[in-house]
Amino acid sequence: MKILMVSSESNPLFKCGGLADVVYSLSKKFITYKQRVIILTPFYKKIIRHFDESKKEIFFQTNINFKNKLITVNYIKYIYDDIEFWLVENDEYFNRDNIYGYEDDEERFLFFSLASAALISKKHVSFDIIHLHDWHTGLIPGILFQEMIVPKFIYTIHNPLFKGNISLQRLKEYYGELELPRKIKNNLDYISMLETGIIMSSKVSTVSPNHSIELLRDERYGLKETLANRGNDFVGILNGIDVKEFNPNKDNYITHNYCVDNVLCYKKENKYELCKKYNLSNPEYPLYGIVTRLTYQKGIPLILDSLDELVKMNCNFIFLGVGDKEIENKLQEYQNRYNDKIRVIFSYSDEIAHQIYASSDFFLMPSFYEPCGIGQMIALRYGSIPIVREVGGLKDTIVSFNGLNEDEATGLSFYSYTKEAFLLAMNNSLELYLNKRTFAKIVHNGMHQDNSWTKSYKEYLSLYNDAILNR
């Protein structure tokens, strides 16, 4: 099978969030099973740190009509880490320091969609499946529809709150007269790129079974009717993690490697070193790790509302991430106030992230919503007990300890998005930390859990085959 992945980001060249991890890890798994995968994505300035100019090959060039002018687009073929990338080159839109966060993001990814469609129109017969990811790629089937090109598209929803809404007038300014199917128009003056991808693809998935249920029943996401109309063509497939990258027994970022048999001994050594490095108080206190975007979605305000009470319980906290400035400022205030118990690193570093996973006793993910989440799966792999809210993939991946199920439990969870519910879960974690035997059992349960891509790969392969057969 030959597969084209189309995404706004992908590891290992560049990454903003979990989307890059998923696209890369899933592609690697398909390649492991002898399928051919190509990743189509923009050629960002961020690529330069990995890029070997001697391996750069412009394999295709074409002109596209964008904003009523012809623009020449180069497509670069690049092999990195055994993955073949096709990179859309345009300095005006992609030669920037960051992937997202610009006022013209709408324009940038409309350009990427049109450039991707131009390439697919020339190469589509070469692919059995074209797998599109999130709103940035949702218009590609609509663009190709007017050319009567209908390859088999799979469309995956990673974050349903970003829909890529665009007015029909603005769309006309970018694309000219684009004849979209009547079924994707909402009788208003705009369309949703996300919904276009959902409606026009052969099959649709999201990133966990529980999140697929949430999307079908929760009006907040605004996709209930659209997805219900897809019937059995819409499924939830849980993301996995790259178990080679996240392996405490061979992790070069941590000082003391360990496996499930010696986790409690060597994890403690890592914790002592991390507490010393960041001047945290008594390393015998439980250490709570947080590696995430510092946003409302990730439940950080819930943690902030509880920190005054928590630091009095003899806990240490270490945060790694960037995000909303208001949240960053509040975290800085708490760090100044409790300098020996709270440390915040306002950046993202793979090295520090791995060290936090390998050192923390508990890992906090009290997300307001979380389609899948991979942090909790990495934490399990490293023997850090997740404390999660029962939403999306967090509910699918964590079995909460209730005092009677220590043979199955892998973490702690709560449902109500309230300070009271969160503090109850935190109090339970402190009791668990003092119960060394049960604590060790839950650590071992989590490390034994299989969160690799193997099961998910088989589900995606089945989805691909169903799409191919239903011609």
PDB file of C-alpha atoms in Angstrom, residues 32-256:
ATOM      1  CA  THR A  32       7.863  -1.038   9.724  1.00  0.00           C
ATOM      2  CA  TYR A  33       5.162  -3.209   8.178  1.00  0.00           C
ATOM      3  CA  LYS A  34       6.527  -2.627   4.651  1.00  0.00           C
ATOM      4  CA  GLN A  35       3.975  -0.046   3.527  1.00  0.00           C
ATOM      5  CA  ARG A  36       5.267   3.010   1.665  1.00  0.00           C
ATOM      6  CA  VAL A  37       4.498   6.363   3.302  1.00  0.00           C
ATOM      7  CA  ILE A  38       5.279   9.898   2.151  1.00  0.00           C
ATOM      8  CA  ILE A  39       4.629  12.965   4.346  1.00  0.00           C
ATOM      9  CA  LEU A  40       3.570  16.152   2.543  1.00  0.00           C
ATOM     10  CA  THR A  41       4.079  19.295   4.623  1.00  0.00           C
ATOM     11  CA  PRO A  42       5.329  22.891   4.328  1.00  0.00           C
ATOM     12  CA  PHE A  43       9.038  23.672   4.108  1.00  0.00           C
ATOM     13  CA  TYR A  44       9.395  25.746   7.280  1.00  0.00           C
ATOM     14  CA  LYS A  45      12.405  27.769   8.323  1.00  0.00           C
ATOM     15  CA  LYS A  46      12.574  25.449  11.360  1.00  0.00           C
ATOM     16  CA  ILE A  47      13.624  22.600   9.062  1.00  0.00           C
ATOM     17  CA  ILE A  48      16.984  24.257   8.444  1.00  0.00           C
ATOM     18  CA  ARG A  49      18.543  22.813  11.614  1.00  0.00           C
ATOM     19  CA  HIS A  50      17.969  19.299  10.238  1.00  0.00           C
ATOM     20  CA  PHE A  51      18.405  20.047   6.581  1.00  0.00           C
ATOM     21  CA  ASP A  52      21.304  18.800   4.488  1.00  0.00           C
ATOM     22  CA  GLU A  53      21.341  20.937   1.324  1.00  0.00           C
ATOM     23  CA  SER A  54      23.222  18.208  -0.530  1.00  0.00           C
ATOM     24  CA  LYS A  55      20.170  15.940  -0.187  1.00  0.00           C
ATOM     25  CA  LYS A  56      17.722  18.558  -1.415  1.00  0.00           C
ATOM     26  CA  GLU A  57      15.944  17.570  -4.613  1.00  0.00           C
ATOM     27  CA  ILE A  58      13.299  19.658  -6.373  1.00  0.00           C
ATOM     28  CA  PHE A  59      11.265  16.868  -7.935  1.00  0.00           C
ATOM     29  CA  PHE A  60       8.298  18.886  -9.177  1.00  0.00           C
ATOM     30  CA  GLN A  61       7.447  22.479 -10.020  1.00  0.00           C
ATOM     31  CA  THR A  62       4.171  24.070 -11.017  1.00  0.00           C
ATOM     32  CA  ASN A  63       2.292  27.369 -11.077  1.00  0.00           C
ATOM     33  CA  ILE A  64      -0.836  27.846  -8.984  1.00  0.00           C
ATOM     34  CA  ASN A  65      -3.381  30.636  -9.183  1.00  0.00           C
ATOM     35  CA  PHE A  66      -3.619  32.087  -5.688  1.00  0.00           C
ATOM     36  CA  LYS A  67      -5.076  35.489  -4.868  1.00  0.00           C
ATOM     37  CA  ASN A  68      -5.532  36.083  -8.598  1.00  0.00           C
ATOM     38  CA  LYS A  69      -1.853  35.722  -9.425  1.00  0.00           C
ATOM     39  CA  LEU A  70       0.329  32.885 -10.613  1.00  0.00           C
ATOM     40  CA  ILE A  71       2.813  31.668  -8.019  1.00  0.00           C
ATOM     41  CA  THR A  72       5.583  29.204  -8.812  1.00  0.00           C
ATOM     42  CA  VAL A  73       5.788  26.401  -6.257  1.00  0.00           C
ATOM     43  CA  ASN A  74       8.762  24.112  -5.773  1.00  0.00           C
ATOM     44  CA  TYR A  75       8.259  20.685  -4.216  1.00  0.00           C
ATOM     45  CA  ILE A  76      11.305  19.306  -2.466  1.00  0.00           C
ATOM     46  CA  LYS A  77      11.946  15.633  -1.841  1.00  0.00           C
ATOM     47  CA  TYR A  78      13.923  14.941   1.305  1.00  0.00           C
ATOM     48  CA  ILE A  79      14.732  11.699   3.116  1.00  0.00           C
ATOM     49  CA  TYR A  80      15.210  11.975   6.859  1.00  0.00           C
ATOM     50  CA  ASP A  81      15.190   9.193   9.438  1.00  0.00           C
ATOM     51  CA  ASP A  82      13.977   6.732   6.753  1.00  0.00           C
ATOM     52  CA  ILE A  83      10.910   8.876   6.024  1.00  0.00           C
ATOM     53  CA  GLU A  84      10.355  10.461   2.614  1.00  0.00           C
ATOM     54  CA  PHE A  85       9.111  14.042   2.946  1.00  0.00           C
ATOM     55  CA  TRP A  86       7.595  16.150   0.200  1.00  0.00           C
ATOM     56  CA  LEU A  87       8.022  19.777   1.212  1.00  0.00           C
ATOM     57  CA  VAL A  88       6.067  22.728  -0.207  1.00  0.00           C
ATOM     58  CA  GLU A  89       8.477  25.631  -0.561  1.00  0.00           C
ATOM     59  CA  ASN A  90       7.356  29.261  -0.297  1.00  0.00           C
ATOM     60  CA  ASP A  91       9.420  31.785   1.622  1.00  0.00           C
ATOM     61  CA  GLU A  92       6.599  34.322   1.999  1.00  0.00           C
ATOM     62  CA  TYR A  93       4.407  31.916   3.962  1.00  0.00           C
ATOM     63  CA  PHE A  94       6.778  29.410   5.550  1.00  0.00           C
ATOM     64  CA  ASN A  95      10.178  31.046   6.034  1.00  0.00           C
ATOM     65  CA  ARG A  96       9.292  32.130   9.583  1.00  0.00           C
ATOM     66  CA  ASP A  97      10.441  31.332  13.092  1.00  0.00           C
ATOM     67  CA  ASN A  98       7.248  29.545  14.158  1.00  0.00           C
ATOM     68  CA  ILE A  99       4.719  27.191  12.596  1.00  0.00           C
ATOM     69  CA  TYR A 100       1.559  28.933  13.841  1.00  0.00           C
ATOM     70  CA  GLY A 101       0.497  32.104  15.568  1.00  0.00           C
ATOM     71  CA  TYR A 102       0.459  34.594  12.714  1.00  0.00           C
ATOM     72  CA  GLU A 103      -2.373  36.881  11.627  1.00  0.00           C
ATOM     73  CA  ASP A 104      -2.283  35.368   8.145  1.00  0.00           C
ATOM     74  CA  ASP A 105      -2.424  31.698   9.237  1.00  0.00           C
ATOM     75  CA  GLU A 106      -5.680  31.318   7.305  1.00  0.00           C
ATOM     76  CA  GLU A 107      -3.981  32.517   4.106  1.00  0.00           C
ATOM     77  CA  ARG A 108      -0.860  30.431   4.726  1.00  0.00           C
ATOM     78  CA  PHE A 109      -2.720  27.149   5.022  1.00  0.00           C
ATOM     79  CA  LEU A 110      -5.111  27.933   2.180  1.00  0.00           C
ATOM     80  CA  PHE A 111      -1.976  28.320   0.079  1.00  0.00           C
ATOM     81  CA  PHE A 112      -0.625  25.019   1.422  1.00  0.00           C
ATOM     82  CA  SER A 113      -3.936  23.285   0.640  1.00  0.00           C
ATOM     83  CA  LEU A 114      -3.961  24.590  -2.933  1.00  0.00           C
ATOM     84  CA  ALA A 115      -0.311  23.657  -3.458  1.00  0.00           C
ATOM     85  CA  SER A 116      -0.961  20.187  -2.007  1.00  0.00           C
ATOM     86  CA  ALA A 117      -3.983  19.702  -4.259  1.00  0.00           C
ATOM     87  CA  ALA A 118      -1.907  20.734  -7.301  1.00  0.00           C
ATOM     88  CA  LEU A 119       0.645  18.059  -6.480  1.00  0.00           C
ATOM     89  CA  ILE A 120      -1.963  15.408  -5.715  1.00  0.00           C
ATOM     90  CA  SER A 121      -3.739  16.124  -9.035  1.00  0.00           C
ATOM     91  CA  LYS A 122      -0.518  15.107 -10.798  1.00  0.00           C
ATOM     92  CA  LYS A 123       0.412  12.234  -8.499  1.00  0.00           C
ATOM     93  CA  HIS A 124      -2.897  10.910  -7.143  1.00  0.00           C
ATOM     94  CA  VAL A 125      -2.884   7.703  -9.166  1.00  0.00           C
ATOM     95  CA  SER A 126       0.271   6.695  -7.314  1.00  0.00           C
ATOM     96  CA  PHE A 127      -1.471   6.559  -3.931  1.00  0.00           C
ATOM     97  CA  ASP A 128      -3.946   4.080  -2.484  1.00  0.00           C
ATOM     98  CA  ILE A 129      -4.803   6.415   0.417  1.00  0.00           C
ATOM     99  CA  ILE A 130      -4.347  10.125   1.087  1.00  0.00           C
ATOM    100  CA  HIS A 131      -4.546  10.744   4.835  1.00  0.00           C
ATOM    101  CA  LEU A 132      -5.391  14.342   5.786  1.00  0.00           C
ATOM    102  CA  HIS A 133      -4.912  15.833   9.257  1.00  0.00           C
ATOM    103  CA  ASP A 134      -6.903  18.648  10.921  1.00  0.00           C
ATOM    104  CA  TRP A 135      -8.393  21.858   9.490  1.00  0.00           C
ATOM    105  CA  HIS A 136      -5.237  22.921   7.646  1.00  0.00           C
ATOM    106  CA  THR A 137      -5.879  20.221   5.007  1.00  0.00           C
ATOM    107  CA  GLY A 138      -9.685  20.065   5.038  1.00  0.00           C
ATOM    108  CA  LEU A 139     -10.258  21.918   1.758  1.00  0.00           C
ATOM    109  CA  ILE A 140      -8.039  19.632  -0.331  1.00  0.00           C
ATOM    110  CA  PRO A 141     -10.889  17.236  -1.286  1.00  0.00           C
ATOM    111  CA  GLY A 142     -13.069  20.241  -2.211  1.00  0.00           C
ATOM    112  CA  ILE A 143     -10.374  21.713  -4.459  1.00  0.00           C
ATOM    113  CA  LEU A 144      -9.872  18.400  -6.248  1.00  0.00           C
ATOM    114  CA  PHE A 145     -13.628  17.840  -6.570  1.00  0.00           C
ATOM    115  CA  GLN A 146     -13.911  20.483  -9.283  1.00  0.00           C
ATOM    116  CA  GLU A 147     -11.192  18.672 -11.243  1.00  0.00           C
ATOM    117  CA  MET A 148     -13.191  15.429 -10.932  1.00  0.00           C
ATOM    118  CA  ILE A 149     -10.324  13.874  -8.992  1.00  0.00           C
ATOM    119  CA  VAL A 150     -11.599  11.794  -6.085  1.00  0.00           C
ATOM    120  CA  PRO A 151      -8.829   9.713  -4.503  1.00  0.00           C
ATOM    121  CA  LYS A 152      -9.540   7.842  -1.295  1.00  0.00           C
ATOM    122  CA  PHE A 153      -9.203  10.349   1.517  1.00  0.00           C
ATOM    123  CA  ILE A 154      -8.988   9.524   5.216  1.00  0.00           C
ATOM    124  CA  TYR A 155      -9.531  12.573   7.418  1.00  0.00           C
ATOM    125  CA  THR A 156      -8.407  12.688  11.051  1.00  0.00           C
ATOM    126  CA  ILE A 157      -9.718  15.246  13.556  1.00  0.00           C
ATOM    127  CA  HIS A 158      -7.037  16.054  16.132  1.00  0.00           C
ATOM    128  CA  ASN A 159      -8.452  19.248  17.628  1.00  0.00           C
ATOM    129  CA  PRO A 160     -12.141  19.880  16.838  1.00  0.00           C
ATOM    130  CA  LEU A 161     -12.245  23.370  18.345  1.00  0.00           C
ATOM    131  CA  PHE A 162     -10.176  24.735  15.455  1.00  0.00           C
ATOM    132  CA  LYS A 163     -12.516  24.550  12.478  1.00  0.00           C
ATOM    133  CA  GLY A 164     -10.864  26.862   9.973  1.00  0.00           C
ATOM    134  CA  ASN A 165     -14.029  28.858   9.282  1.00  0.00           C
ATOM    135  CA  ILE A 166     -13.715  31.154   6.270  1.00  0.00           C
ATOM    136  CA  SER A 167     -16.208  33.445   4.558  1.00  0.00           C
ATOM    137  CA  LEU A 168     -17.197  32.548   1.012  1.00  0.00           C
ATOM    138  CA  GLN A 169     -16.144  36.011  -0.081  1.00  0.00           C
ATOM    139  CA  ARG A 170     -12.662  35.567   1.378  1.00  0.00           C
ATOM    140  CA  LEU A 171     -12.419  32.116  -0.158  1.00  0.00           C
ATOM    141  CA  LYS A 172     -13.231  33.612  -3.552  1.00  0.00           C
ATOM    142  CA  GLU A 173     -10.457  36.180  -3.085  1.00  0.00           C
ATOM    143  CA  TYR A 174      -7.953  33.372  -2.540  1.00  0.00           C
ATOM    144  CA  TYR A 175      -9.186  30.713  -4.958  1.00  0.00           C
ATOM    145  CA  GLY A 176     -11.398  32.489  -7.466  1.00  0.00           C
ATOM    146  CA  GLU A 177     -14.522  30.602  -8.456  1.00  0.00           C
ATOM    147  CA  LEU A 178     -14.326  27.342  -6.524  1.00  0.00           C
ATOM    148  CA  GLU A 179     -17.289  25.070  -7.176  1.00  0.00           C
ATOM    149  CA  LEU A 180     -17.784  23.219  -3.910  1.00  0.00           C
ATOM    150  CA  PRO A 181     -20.420  20.497  -3.511  1.00  0.00           C
ATOM    151  CA  ARG A 182     -23.730  21.816  -2.221  1.00  0.00           C
ATOM    152  CA  LYS A 183     -23.636  19.464   0.775  1.00  0.00           C
ATOM    153  CA  ILE A 184     -20.707  21.288   2.402  1.00  0.00           C
ATOM    154  CA  LYS A 185     -22.371  24.709   2.331  1.00  0.00           C
ATOM    155  CA  ASN A 186     -24.184  25.695   5.510  1.00  0.00           C
ATOM    156  CA  ASN A 187     -26.618  28.231   3.998  1.00  0.00           C
ATOM    157  CA  LEU A 188     -24.580  30.977   5.660  1.00  0.00           C
ATOM    158  CA  ASP A 189     -21.808  33.098   4.236  1.00  0.00           C
ATOM    159  CA  TYR A 190     -18.916  30.883   5.321  1.00  0.00           C
ATOM    160  CA  ILE A 191     -17.682  27.296   5.260  1.00  0.00           C
ATOM    161  CA  SER A 192     -15.638  25.262   7.724  1.00  0.00           C
ATOM    162  CA  MET A 193     -12.451  23.708   6.389  1.00  0.00           C
ATOM    163  CA  LEU A 194     -12.700  21.053   9.095  1.00  0.00           C
ATOM    164  CA  GLU A 195     -16.261  20.124   8.168  1.00  0.00           C
ATOM    165  CA  THR A 196     -15.374  20.099   4.474  1.00  0.00           C
ATOM    166  CA  GLY A 197     -12.762  17.441   5.190  1.00  0.00           C
ATOM    167  CA  ILE A 198     -15.244  15.459   7.284  1.00  0.00           C
ATOM    168  CA  ILE A 199     -17.956  15.535   4.621  1.00  0.00           C
ATOM    169  CA  MET A 200     -15.794  14.887   1.558  1.00  0.00           C
ATOM    170  CA  SER A 201     -13.472  12.133   2.797  1.00  0.00           C
ATOM    171  CA  SER A 202     -14.122   8.420   2.416  1.00  0.00           C
ATOM    172  CA  LYS A 203     -13.571   7.744   6.113  1.00  0.00           C
ATOM    173  CA  VAL A 204     -13.205   9.982   9.153  1.00  0.00           C
ATOM    174  CA  SER A 205     -11.412   9.301  12.408  1.00  0.00           C
ATOM    175  CA  THR A 206     -10.575  11.030  15.618  1.00  0.00           C
ATOM    176  CA  VAL A 207      -7.832  10.174  18.049  1.00  0.00           C
ATOM    177  CA  SER A 208      -9.578   8.126  20.735  1.00  0.00           C
ATOM    178  CA  PRO A 209     -12.791   6.082  21.038  1.00  0.00           C
ATOM    179  CA  ASN A 210     -14.105   8.135  23.954  1.00  0.00           C
ATOM    180  CA  HIS A 211     -13.524  11.392  22.092  1.00  0.00           C
ATOM    181  CA  SER A 212     -15.553  10.084  19.142  1.00  0.00           C
ATOM    182  CA  ILE A 213     -18.457   9.622  21.565  1.00  0.00           C
ATOM    183  CA  GLU A 214     -17.943  13.131  22.950  1.00  0.00           C
ATOM    184  CA  LEU A 215     -18.032  14.634  19.466  1.00  0.00           C
ATOM    185  CA  LEU A 216     -21.317  12.881  18.703  1.00  0.00           C
ATOM    186  CA  ARG A 217     -23.083  13.971  21.877  1.00  0.00           C
ATOM    187  CA  ASP A 218     -21.551  17.314  22.902  1.00  0.00           C
ATOM    188  CA  GLU A 219     -22.906  20.436  21.198  1.00  0.00           C
ATOM    189  CA  ARG A 220     -19.854  22.401  22.375  1.00  0.00           C
ATOM    190  CA  TYR A 221     -17.763  21.017  19.508  1.00  0.00           C
ATOM    191  CA  GLY A 222     -20.357  21.944  16.878  1.00  0.00           C
ATOM    192  CA  LEU A 223     -19.851  18.745  14.877  1.00  0.00           C
ATOM    193  CA  LYS A 224     -22.618  16.532  16.237  1.00  0.00           C
ATOM    194  CA  GLU A 225     -24.869  16.534  13.177  1.00  0.00           C
ATOM    195  CA  THR A 226     -22.051  16.504  10.626  1.00  0.00           C
ATOM    196  CA  LEU A 227     -20.408  13.460  12.198  1.00  0.00           C
ATOM    197  CA  ALA A 228     -23.699  11.671  12.890  1.00  0.00           C
ATOM    198  CA  ASN A 229     -24.392  11.874   9.154  1.00  0.00           C
ATOM    199  CA  ARG A 230     -21.202   9.886   8.489  1.00  0.00           C
ATOM    200  CA  GLY A 231     -22.566   6.908  10.432  1.00  0.00           C
ATOM    201  CA  ASN A 232     -20.142   3.987  10.559  1.00  0.00           C
ATOM    202  CA  ASP A 233     -17.634   5.893   8.428  1.00  0.00           C
ATOM    203  CA  PHE A 234     -16.633   7.819  11.571  1.00  0.00           C
ATOM    204  CA  VAL A 235     -14.472   6.007  14.147  1.00  0.00           C
ATOM    205  CA  GLY A 236     -12.231   6.718  17.110  1.00  0.00           C
ATOM    206  CA  ILE A 237      -8.745   5.208  16.969  1.00  0.00           C
ATOM    207  CA  LEU A 238      -6.468   5.762  19.932  1.00  0.00           C
ATOM    208  CA  ASN A 239      -3.095   7.363  19.295  1.00  0.00           C
ATOM    209  CA  GLY A 240       0.029   5.554  20.399  1.00  0.00           C
ATOM    210  CA  ILE A 241       3.555   6.587  21.341  1.00  0.00           C
ATOM    211  CA  ASP A 242       6.925   5.754  19.851  1.00  0.00           C
ATOM    212  CA  VAL A 243       8.153   3.204  22.362  1.00  0.00           C
ATOM    213  CA  LYS A 244      11.701   3.402  20.994  1.00  0.00           C
ATOM    214  CA  GLU A 245      11.903   7.136  21.634  1.00  0.00           C
ATOM    215  CA  PHE A 246      10.228   6.852  25.033  1.00  0.00           C
ATOM    216  CA  ASN A 247      12.147   4.027  26.671  1.00  0.00           C
ATOM    217  CA  PRO A 248      13.534   4.656  30.186  1.00  0.00           C
ATOM    218  CA  ASN A 249      15.889   1.715  29.800  1.00  0.00           C
ATOM    219  CA  LYS A 250      17.740   3.314  26.851  1.00  0.00           C
ATOM    220  CA  ASP A 251      16.961   7.022  27.215  1.00  0.00           C
ATOM    221  CA  ASN A 252      20.103   9.100  26.654  1.00  0.00           C
ATOM    222  CA  TYR A 253      18.513  12.159  28.271  1.00  0.00           C
ATOM    223  CA  ILE A 254      18.338  10.653  31.758  1.00  0.00           C
ATOM    224  CA  THR A 255      21.201   9.833  34.100  1.00  0.00           C
ATOM    225  CA  HIS A 256      19.916   6.578  35.549  1.00  0.00           C
TER     226      HIS A 256
END
